[in-house]
PDB file of C-alpha atoms in Angstrom:
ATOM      1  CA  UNK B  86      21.856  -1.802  17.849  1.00 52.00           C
ATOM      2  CA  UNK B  87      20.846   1.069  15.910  1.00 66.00           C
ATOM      3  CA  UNK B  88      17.866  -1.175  14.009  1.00 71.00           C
ATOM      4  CA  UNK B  89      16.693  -2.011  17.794  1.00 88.00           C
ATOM      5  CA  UNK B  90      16.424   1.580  18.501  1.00 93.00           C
ATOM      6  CA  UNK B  91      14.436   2.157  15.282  1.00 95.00           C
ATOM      7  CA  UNK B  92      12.029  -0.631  16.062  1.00 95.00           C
ATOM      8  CA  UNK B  93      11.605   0.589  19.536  1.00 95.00           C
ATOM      9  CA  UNK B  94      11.271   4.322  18.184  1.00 95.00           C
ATOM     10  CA  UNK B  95       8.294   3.703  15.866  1.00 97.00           C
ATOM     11  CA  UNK B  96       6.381   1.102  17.523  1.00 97.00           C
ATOM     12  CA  UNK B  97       3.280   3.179  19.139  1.00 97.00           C
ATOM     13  CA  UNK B  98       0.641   1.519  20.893  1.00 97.00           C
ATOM     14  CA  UNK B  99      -1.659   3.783  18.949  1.00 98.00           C
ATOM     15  CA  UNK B 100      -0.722   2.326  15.538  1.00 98.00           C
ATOM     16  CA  UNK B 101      -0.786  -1.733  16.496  1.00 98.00           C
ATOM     17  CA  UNK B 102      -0.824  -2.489  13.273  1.00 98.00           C
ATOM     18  CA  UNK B 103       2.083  -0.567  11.518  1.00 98.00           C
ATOM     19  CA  UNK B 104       3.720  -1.775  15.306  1.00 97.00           C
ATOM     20  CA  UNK B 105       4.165  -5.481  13.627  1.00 96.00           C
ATOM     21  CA  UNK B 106       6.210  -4.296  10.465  1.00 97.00           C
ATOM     22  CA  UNK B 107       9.774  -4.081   9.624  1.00 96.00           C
ATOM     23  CA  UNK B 108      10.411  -0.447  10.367  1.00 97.00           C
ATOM     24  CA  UNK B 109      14.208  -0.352   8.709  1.00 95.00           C
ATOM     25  CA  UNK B 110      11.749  -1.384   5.328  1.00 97.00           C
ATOM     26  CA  UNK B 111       9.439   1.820   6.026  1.00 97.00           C
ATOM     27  CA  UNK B 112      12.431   4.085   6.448  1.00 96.00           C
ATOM     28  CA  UNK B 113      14.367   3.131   3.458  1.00 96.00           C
ATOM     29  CA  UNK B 114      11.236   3.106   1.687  1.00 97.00           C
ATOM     30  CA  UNK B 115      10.394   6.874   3.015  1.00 94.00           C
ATOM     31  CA  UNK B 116       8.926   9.317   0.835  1.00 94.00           C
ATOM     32  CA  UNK B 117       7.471  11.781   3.615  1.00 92.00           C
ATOM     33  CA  UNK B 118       6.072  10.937   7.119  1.00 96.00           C
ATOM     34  CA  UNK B 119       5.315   7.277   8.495  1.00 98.00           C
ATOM     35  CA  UNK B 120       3.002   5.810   5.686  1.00 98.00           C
ATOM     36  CA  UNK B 121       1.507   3.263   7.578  1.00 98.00           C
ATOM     37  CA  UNK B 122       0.519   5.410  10.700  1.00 98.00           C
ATOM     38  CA  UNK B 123      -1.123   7.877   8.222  1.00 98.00           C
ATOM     39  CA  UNK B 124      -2.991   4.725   6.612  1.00 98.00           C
ATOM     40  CA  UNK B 125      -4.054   3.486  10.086  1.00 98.00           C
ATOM     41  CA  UNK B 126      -4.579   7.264  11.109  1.00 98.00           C
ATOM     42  CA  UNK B 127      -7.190   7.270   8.142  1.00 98.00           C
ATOM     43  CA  UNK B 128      -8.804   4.007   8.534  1.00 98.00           C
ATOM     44  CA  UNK B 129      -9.497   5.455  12.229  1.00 98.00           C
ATOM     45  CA  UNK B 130     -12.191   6.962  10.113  1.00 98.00           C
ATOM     46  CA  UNK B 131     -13.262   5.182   7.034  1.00 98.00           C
ATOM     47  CA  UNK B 132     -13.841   1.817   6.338  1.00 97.00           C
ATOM     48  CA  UNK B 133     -12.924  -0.627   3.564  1.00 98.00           C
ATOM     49  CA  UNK B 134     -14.978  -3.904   2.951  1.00 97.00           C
ATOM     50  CA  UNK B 135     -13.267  -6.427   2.076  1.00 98.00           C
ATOM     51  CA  UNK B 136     -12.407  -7.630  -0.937  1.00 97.00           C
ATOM     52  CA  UNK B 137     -13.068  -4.507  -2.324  1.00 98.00           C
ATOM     53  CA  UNK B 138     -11.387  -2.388  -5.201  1.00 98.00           C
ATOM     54  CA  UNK B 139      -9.282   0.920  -3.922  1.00 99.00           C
ATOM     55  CA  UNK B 140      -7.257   3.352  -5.631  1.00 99.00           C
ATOM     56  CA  UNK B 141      -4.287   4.054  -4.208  1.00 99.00           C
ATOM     57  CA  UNK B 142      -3.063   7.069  -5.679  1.00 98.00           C
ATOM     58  CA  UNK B 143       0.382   8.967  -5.486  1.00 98.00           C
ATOM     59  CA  UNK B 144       1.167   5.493  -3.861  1.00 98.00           C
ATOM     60  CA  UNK B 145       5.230   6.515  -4.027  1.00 98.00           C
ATOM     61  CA  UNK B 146       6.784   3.385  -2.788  1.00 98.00           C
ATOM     62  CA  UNK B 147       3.948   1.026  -2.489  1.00 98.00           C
ATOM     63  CA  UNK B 148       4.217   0.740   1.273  1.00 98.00           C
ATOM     64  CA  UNK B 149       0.765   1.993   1.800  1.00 98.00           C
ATOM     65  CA  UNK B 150      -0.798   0.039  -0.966  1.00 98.00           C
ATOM     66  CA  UNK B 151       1.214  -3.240   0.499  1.00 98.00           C
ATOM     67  CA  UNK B 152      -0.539  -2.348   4.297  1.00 98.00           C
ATOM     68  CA  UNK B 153      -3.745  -1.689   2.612  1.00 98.00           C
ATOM     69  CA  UNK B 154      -3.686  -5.304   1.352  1.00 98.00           C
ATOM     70  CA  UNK B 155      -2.515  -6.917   4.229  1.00 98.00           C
ATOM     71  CA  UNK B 156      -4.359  -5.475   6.863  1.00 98.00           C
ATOM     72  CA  UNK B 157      -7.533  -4.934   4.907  1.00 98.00           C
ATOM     73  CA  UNK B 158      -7.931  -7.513   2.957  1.00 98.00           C
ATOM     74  CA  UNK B 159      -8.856  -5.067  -0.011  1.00 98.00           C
ATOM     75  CA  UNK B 160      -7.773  -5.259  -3.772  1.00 98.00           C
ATOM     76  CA  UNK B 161      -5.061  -2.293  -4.299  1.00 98.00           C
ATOM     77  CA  UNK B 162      -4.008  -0.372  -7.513  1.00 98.00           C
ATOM     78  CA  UNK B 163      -0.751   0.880  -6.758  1.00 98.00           C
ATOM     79  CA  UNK B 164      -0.520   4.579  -8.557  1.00 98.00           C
ATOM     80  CA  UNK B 165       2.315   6.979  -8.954  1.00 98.00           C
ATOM     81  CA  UNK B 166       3.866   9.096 -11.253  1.00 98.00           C
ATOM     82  CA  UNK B 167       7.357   9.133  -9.962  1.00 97.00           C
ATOM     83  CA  UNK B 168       8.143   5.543  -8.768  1.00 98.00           C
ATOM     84  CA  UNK B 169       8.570   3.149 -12.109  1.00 98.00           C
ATOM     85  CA  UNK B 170       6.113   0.279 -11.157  1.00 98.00           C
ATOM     86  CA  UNK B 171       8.545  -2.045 -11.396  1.00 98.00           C
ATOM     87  CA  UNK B 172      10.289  -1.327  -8.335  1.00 98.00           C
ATOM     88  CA  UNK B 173       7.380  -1.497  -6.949  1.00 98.00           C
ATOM     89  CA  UNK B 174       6.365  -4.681  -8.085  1.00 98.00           C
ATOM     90  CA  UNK B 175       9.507  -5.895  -6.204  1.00 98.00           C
ATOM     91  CA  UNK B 176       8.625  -4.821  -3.137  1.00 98.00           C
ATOM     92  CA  UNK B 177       5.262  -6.344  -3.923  1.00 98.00           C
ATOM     93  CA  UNK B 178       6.161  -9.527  -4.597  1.00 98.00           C
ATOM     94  CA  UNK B 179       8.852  -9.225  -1.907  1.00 98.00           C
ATOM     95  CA  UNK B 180       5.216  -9.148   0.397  1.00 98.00           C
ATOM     96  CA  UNK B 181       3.612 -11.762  -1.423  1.00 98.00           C
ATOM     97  CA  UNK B 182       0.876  -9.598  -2.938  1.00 98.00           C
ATOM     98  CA  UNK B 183       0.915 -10.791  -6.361  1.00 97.00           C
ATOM     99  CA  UNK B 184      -2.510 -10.451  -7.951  1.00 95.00           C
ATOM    100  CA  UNK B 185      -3.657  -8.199  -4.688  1.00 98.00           C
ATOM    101  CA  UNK B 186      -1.749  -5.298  -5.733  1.00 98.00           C
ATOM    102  CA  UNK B 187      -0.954  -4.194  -8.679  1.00 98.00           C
ATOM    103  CA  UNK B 188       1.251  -1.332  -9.588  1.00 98.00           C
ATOM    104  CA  UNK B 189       0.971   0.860 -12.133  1.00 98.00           C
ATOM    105  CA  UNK B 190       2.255   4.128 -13.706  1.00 98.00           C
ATOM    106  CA  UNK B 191      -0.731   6.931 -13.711  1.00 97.00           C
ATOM    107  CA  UNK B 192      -0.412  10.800 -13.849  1.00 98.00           C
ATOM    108  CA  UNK B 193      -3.388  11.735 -11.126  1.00 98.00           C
ATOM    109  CA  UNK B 194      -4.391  14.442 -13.528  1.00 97.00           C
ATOM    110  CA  UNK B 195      -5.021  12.045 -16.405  1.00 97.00           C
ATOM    111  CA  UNK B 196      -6.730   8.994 -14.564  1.00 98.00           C
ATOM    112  CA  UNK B 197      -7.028   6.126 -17.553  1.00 97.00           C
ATOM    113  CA  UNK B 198     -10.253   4.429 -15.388  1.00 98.00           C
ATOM    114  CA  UNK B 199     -13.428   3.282 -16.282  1.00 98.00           C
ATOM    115  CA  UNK B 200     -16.539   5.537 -14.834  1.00 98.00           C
ATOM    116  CA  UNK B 201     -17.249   3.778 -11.302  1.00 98.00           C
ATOM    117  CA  UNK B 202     -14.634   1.278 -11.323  1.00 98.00           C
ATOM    118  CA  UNK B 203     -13.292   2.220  -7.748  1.00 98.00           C
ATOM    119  CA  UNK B 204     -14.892   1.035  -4.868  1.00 98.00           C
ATOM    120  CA  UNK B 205     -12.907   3.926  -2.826  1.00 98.00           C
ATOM    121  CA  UNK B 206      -9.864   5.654  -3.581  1.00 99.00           C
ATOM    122  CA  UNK B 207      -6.673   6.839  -0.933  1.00 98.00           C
ATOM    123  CA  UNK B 208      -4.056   8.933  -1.133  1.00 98.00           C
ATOM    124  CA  UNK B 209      -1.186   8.829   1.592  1.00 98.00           C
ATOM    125  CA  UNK B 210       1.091  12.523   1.714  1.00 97.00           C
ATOM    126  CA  UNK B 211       0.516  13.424  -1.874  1.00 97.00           C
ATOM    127  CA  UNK B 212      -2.945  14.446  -2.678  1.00 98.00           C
ATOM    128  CA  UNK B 213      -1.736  18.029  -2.165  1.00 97.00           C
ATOM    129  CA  UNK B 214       0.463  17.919  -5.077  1.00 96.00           C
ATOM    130  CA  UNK B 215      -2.398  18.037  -7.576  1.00 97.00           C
ATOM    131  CA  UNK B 216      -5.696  17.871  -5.750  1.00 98.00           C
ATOM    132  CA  UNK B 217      -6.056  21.945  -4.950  1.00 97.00           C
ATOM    133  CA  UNK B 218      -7.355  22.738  -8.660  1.00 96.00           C
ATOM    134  CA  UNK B 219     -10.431  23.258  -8.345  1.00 94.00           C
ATOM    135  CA  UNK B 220     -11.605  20.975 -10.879  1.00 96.00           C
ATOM    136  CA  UNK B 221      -9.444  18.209  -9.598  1.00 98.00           C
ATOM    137  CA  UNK B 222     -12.485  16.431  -7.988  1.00 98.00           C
ATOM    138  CA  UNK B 223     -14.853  16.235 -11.186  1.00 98.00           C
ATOM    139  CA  UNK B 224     -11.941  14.475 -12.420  1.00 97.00           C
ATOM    140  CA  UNK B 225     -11.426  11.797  -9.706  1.00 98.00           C
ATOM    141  CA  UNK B 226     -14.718  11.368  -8.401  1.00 98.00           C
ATOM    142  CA  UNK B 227     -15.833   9.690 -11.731  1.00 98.00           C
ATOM    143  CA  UNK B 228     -13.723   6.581 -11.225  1.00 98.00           C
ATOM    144  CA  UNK B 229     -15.349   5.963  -8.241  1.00 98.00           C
ATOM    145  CA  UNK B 230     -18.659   4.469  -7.981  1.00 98.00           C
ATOM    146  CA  UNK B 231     -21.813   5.961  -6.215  1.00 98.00           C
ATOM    147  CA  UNK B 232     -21.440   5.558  -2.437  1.00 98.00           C
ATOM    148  CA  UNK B 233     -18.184   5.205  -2.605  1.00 98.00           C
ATOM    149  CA  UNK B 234     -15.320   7.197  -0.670  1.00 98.00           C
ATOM    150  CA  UNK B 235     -12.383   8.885  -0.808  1.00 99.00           C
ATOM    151  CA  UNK B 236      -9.905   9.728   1.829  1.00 99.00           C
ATOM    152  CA  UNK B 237      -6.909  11.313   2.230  1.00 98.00           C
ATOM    153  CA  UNK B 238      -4.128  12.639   4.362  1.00 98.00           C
ATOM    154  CA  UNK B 239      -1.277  14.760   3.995  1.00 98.00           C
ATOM    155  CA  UNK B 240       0.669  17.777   5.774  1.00 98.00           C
ATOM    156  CA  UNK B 241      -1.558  20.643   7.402  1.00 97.00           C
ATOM    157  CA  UNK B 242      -1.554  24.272   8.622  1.00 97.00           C
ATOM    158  CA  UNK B 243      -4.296  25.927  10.612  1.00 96.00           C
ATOM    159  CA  UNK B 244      -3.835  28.962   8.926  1.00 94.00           C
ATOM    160  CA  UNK B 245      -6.001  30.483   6.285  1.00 90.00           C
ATOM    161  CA  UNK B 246      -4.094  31.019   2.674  1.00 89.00           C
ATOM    162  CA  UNK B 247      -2.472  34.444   2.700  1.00 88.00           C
ATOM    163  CA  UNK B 248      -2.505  34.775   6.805  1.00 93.00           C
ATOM    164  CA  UNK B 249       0.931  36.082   8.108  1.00 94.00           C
ATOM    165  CA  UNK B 250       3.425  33.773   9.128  1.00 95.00           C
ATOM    166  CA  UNK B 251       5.496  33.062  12.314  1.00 96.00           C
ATOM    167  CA  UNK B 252       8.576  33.495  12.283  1.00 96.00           C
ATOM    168  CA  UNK B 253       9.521  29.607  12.467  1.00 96.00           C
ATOM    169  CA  UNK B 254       7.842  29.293   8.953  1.00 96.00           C
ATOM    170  CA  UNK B 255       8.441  32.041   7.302  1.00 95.00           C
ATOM    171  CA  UNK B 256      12.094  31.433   7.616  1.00 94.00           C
ATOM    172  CA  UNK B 257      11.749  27.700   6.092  1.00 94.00           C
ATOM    173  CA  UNK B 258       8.770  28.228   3.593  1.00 93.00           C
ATOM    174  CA  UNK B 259       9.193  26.883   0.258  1.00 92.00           C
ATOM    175  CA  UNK B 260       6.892  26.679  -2.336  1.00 91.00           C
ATOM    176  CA  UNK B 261       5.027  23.154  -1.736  1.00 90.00           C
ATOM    177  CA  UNK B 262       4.076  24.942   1.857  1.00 93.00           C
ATOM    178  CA  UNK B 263       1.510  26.725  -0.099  1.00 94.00           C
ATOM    179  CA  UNK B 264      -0.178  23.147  -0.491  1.00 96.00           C
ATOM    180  CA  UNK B 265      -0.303  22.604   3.118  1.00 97.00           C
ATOM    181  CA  UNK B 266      -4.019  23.420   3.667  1.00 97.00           C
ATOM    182  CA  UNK B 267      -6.155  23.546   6.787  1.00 97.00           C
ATOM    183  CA  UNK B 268      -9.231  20.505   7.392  1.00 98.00           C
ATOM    184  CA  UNK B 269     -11.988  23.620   6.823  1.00 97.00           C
ATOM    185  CA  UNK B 270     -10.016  24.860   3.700  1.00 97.00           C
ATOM    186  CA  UNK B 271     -10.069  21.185   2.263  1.00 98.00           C
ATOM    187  CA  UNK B 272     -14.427  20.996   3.230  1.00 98.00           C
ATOM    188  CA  UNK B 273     -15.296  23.635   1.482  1.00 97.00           C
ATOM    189  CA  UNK B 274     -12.640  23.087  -1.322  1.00 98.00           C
ATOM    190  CA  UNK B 275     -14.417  19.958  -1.949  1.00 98.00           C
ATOM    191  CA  UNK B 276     -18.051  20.087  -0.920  1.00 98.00           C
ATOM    192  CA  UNK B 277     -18.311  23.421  -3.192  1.00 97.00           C
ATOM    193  CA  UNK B 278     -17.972  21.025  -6.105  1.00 98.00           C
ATOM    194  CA  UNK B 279     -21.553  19.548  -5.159  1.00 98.00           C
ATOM    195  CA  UNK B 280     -20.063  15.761  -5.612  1.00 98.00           C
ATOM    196  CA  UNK B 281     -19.109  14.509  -2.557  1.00 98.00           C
ATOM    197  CA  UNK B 282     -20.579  15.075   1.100  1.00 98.00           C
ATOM    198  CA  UNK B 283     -17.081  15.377   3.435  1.00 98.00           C
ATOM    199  CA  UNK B 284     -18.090  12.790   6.699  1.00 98.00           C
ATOM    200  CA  UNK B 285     -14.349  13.674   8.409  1.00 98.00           C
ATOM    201  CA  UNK B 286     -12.460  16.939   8.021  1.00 98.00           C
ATOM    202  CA  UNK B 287      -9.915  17.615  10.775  1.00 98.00           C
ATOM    203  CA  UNK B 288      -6.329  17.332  12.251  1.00 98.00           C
ATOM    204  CA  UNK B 289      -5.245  13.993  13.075  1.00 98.00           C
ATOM    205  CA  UNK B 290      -4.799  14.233  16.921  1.00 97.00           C
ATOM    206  CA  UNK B 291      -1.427  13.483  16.922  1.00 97.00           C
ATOM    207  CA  UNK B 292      -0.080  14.028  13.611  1.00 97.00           C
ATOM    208  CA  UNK B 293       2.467  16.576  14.632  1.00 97.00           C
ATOM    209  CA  UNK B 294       3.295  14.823  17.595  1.00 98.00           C
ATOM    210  CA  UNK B 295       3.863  11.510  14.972  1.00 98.00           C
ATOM    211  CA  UNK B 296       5.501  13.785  12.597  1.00 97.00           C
ATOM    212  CA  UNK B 297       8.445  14.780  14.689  1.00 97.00           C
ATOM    213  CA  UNK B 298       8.770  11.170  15.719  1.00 97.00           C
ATOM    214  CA  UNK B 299       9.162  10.280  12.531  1.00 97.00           C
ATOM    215  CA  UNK B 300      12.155  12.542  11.812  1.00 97.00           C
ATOM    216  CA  UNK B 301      13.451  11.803  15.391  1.00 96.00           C
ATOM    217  CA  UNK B 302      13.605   8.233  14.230  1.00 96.00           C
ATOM    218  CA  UNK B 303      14.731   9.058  10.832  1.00 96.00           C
ATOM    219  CA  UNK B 304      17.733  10.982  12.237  1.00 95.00           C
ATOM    220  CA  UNK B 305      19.013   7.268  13.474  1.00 93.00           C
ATOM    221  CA  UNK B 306      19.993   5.938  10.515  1.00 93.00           C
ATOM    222  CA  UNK B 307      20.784   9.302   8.956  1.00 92.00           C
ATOM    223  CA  UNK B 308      17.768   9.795   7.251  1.00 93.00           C
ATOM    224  CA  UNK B 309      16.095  12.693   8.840  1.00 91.00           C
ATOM    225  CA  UNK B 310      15.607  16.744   8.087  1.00 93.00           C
ATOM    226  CA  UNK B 311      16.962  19.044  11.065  1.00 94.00           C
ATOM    227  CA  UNK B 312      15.277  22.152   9.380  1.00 94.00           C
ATOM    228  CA  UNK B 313      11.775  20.220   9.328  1.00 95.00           C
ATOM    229  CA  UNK B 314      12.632  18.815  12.585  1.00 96.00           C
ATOM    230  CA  UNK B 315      13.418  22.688  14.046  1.00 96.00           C
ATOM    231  CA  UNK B 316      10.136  24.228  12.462  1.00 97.00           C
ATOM    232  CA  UNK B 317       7.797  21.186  13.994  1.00 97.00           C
ATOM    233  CA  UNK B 318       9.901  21.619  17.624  1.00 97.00           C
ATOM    234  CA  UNK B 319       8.969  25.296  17.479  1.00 97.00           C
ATOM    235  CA  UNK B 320       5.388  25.108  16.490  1.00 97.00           C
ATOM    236  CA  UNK B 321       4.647  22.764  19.140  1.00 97.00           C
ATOM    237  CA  UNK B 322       1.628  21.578  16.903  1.00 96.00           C
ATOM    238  CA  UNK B 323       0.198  24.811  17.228  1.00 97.00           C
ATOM    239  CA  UNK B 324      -0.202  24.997  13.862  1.00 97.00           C
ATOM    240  CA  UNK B 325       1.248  22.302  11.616  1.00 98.00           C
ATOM    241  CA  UNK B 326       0.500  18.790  11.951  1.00 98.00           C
ATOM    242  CA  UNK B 327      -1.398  16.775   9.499  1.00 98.00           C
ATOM    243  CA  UNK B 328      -4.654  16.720   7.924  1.00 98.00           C
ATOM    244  CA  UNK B 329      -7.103  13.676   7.100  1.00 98.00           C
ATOM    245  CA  UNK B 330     -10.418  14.411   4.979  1.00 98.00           C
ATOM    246  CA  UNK B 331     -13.122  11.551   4.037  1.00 99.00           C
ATOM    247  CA  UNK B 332     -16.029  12.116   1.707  1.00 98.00           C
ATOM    248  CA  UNK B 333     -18.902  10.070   0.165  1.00 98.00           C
ATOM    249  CA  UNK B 334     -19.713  10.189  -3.491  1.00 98.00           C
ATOM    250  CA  UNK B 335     -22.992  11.310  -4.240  1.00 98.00           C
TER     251      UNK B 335
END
């Protein structure tokens, strides 16, 4: 009963293709908001050829690198820090990726790649933790090749660093809020570098709206966060929600 519910609770007509998957796998597989909606969120606005080479990076659980594969028909490194690749090769073999996806254990701030050898590189919820030094892109935008893109998405706030807070966040602000940046922070941050051109820099239209469905869902199975789930009722995506950004290497 309660697995019907979950199905029925994250299957959005906006997201057809998450829709299809086993949504008890995405949930006990959670590592932050819906991965596939934020991967179909983002492909809403960049493209991946086929058959073509993609970093997934900060991959956590592989679900998004899995997706990527399967609906894309694109060749997927799997990359995390925290997540031993060998659980993840379960799961990938689990899908019947072998040789499509390949997981592997990377720190993003040492990237072991040859110059150019990405075709385009993603990260799902986690290019936050380590992409706001301001060197960060020098770094990653060498294993890519010329022409090709990066995109990402993760949690946002339409407030300027250093801005005062409401209430509502003030009272649940922890440090990793501080990563939360706005789609005109993350331009700048990244086209001041002078290696990329950003193409997309905004608020997913309904990422807070997907966000507290998420945790709605979550709370089903016993898997949600009432505190998160308070602060994104009383914002009323006013302010939070979540950010996508996609840029062309120059």
């Amino acid at each position: 009963m309660v697995e019907t519910e979950l199905q029925r609770a994250l299957t959005l007509d906006r997201y057809p293709r998450s829709s299809a998957y086993d949504q008890q796998w995405v949930v006990d597989n959670l590592m932050g908001p819906h991965p596939l909606w934020q991967v179909e969120a983002l492909m809403q606005v960049m493209s991946l050829e086929p058959g073509t080479r993609v970093l997934d990076l900060g991959c956590g659980t592989a679900l998004s690198s899995i997706f990527l594969a399967r609906e894309y028909d694109v060749e997927v490194f799997a990359a995390d820090l925290w997540v031993k690749p060998t659980e993840n090769w379960e799961r990938i073999k689990a899908a019947g990726l072998e040789g499509r996806v390949h997981p592997i254990h990377v720190d993003a701030r040492d990237l072991p790649f040859a110059a150019g050898f990405f075709d385009a590189v993603v990260s799902i919820g986690s290019y936050h933790y380590f992409g706001t030094d301001a060197r960060y892109m020098a770094d990653l935008s060498e294993v890519v090749k010329p022409g090709g893109s990066i995109g990402i998405v993760g949690p946002g706030l339409q407030l300027e660093p250093g801005a005062p807070l409401p209430p509502y966040l003030a009272e649940r602000w922890v440090p990793d809020f501080a990563t939360f940046f706005s789609p005109t922070w993350w331009r700048r941050h990244w086209e001041r570098t002078g290696l990329v051109t950003v193409q997309v820099a905004d608020m997913i239209p309904t990422g807070w709206e997907d966000w507290l469905r998420w945790l709605e869902a979550c709370n089903l199975v016993g898997r949600g966060s009432a505190p998160d789930e308070a602060m994104l009722r009383a914002d009323g995506g006013k302010l939070l929600g979540q950010t996508r950004v996609v840029a062309q290497v120059r």
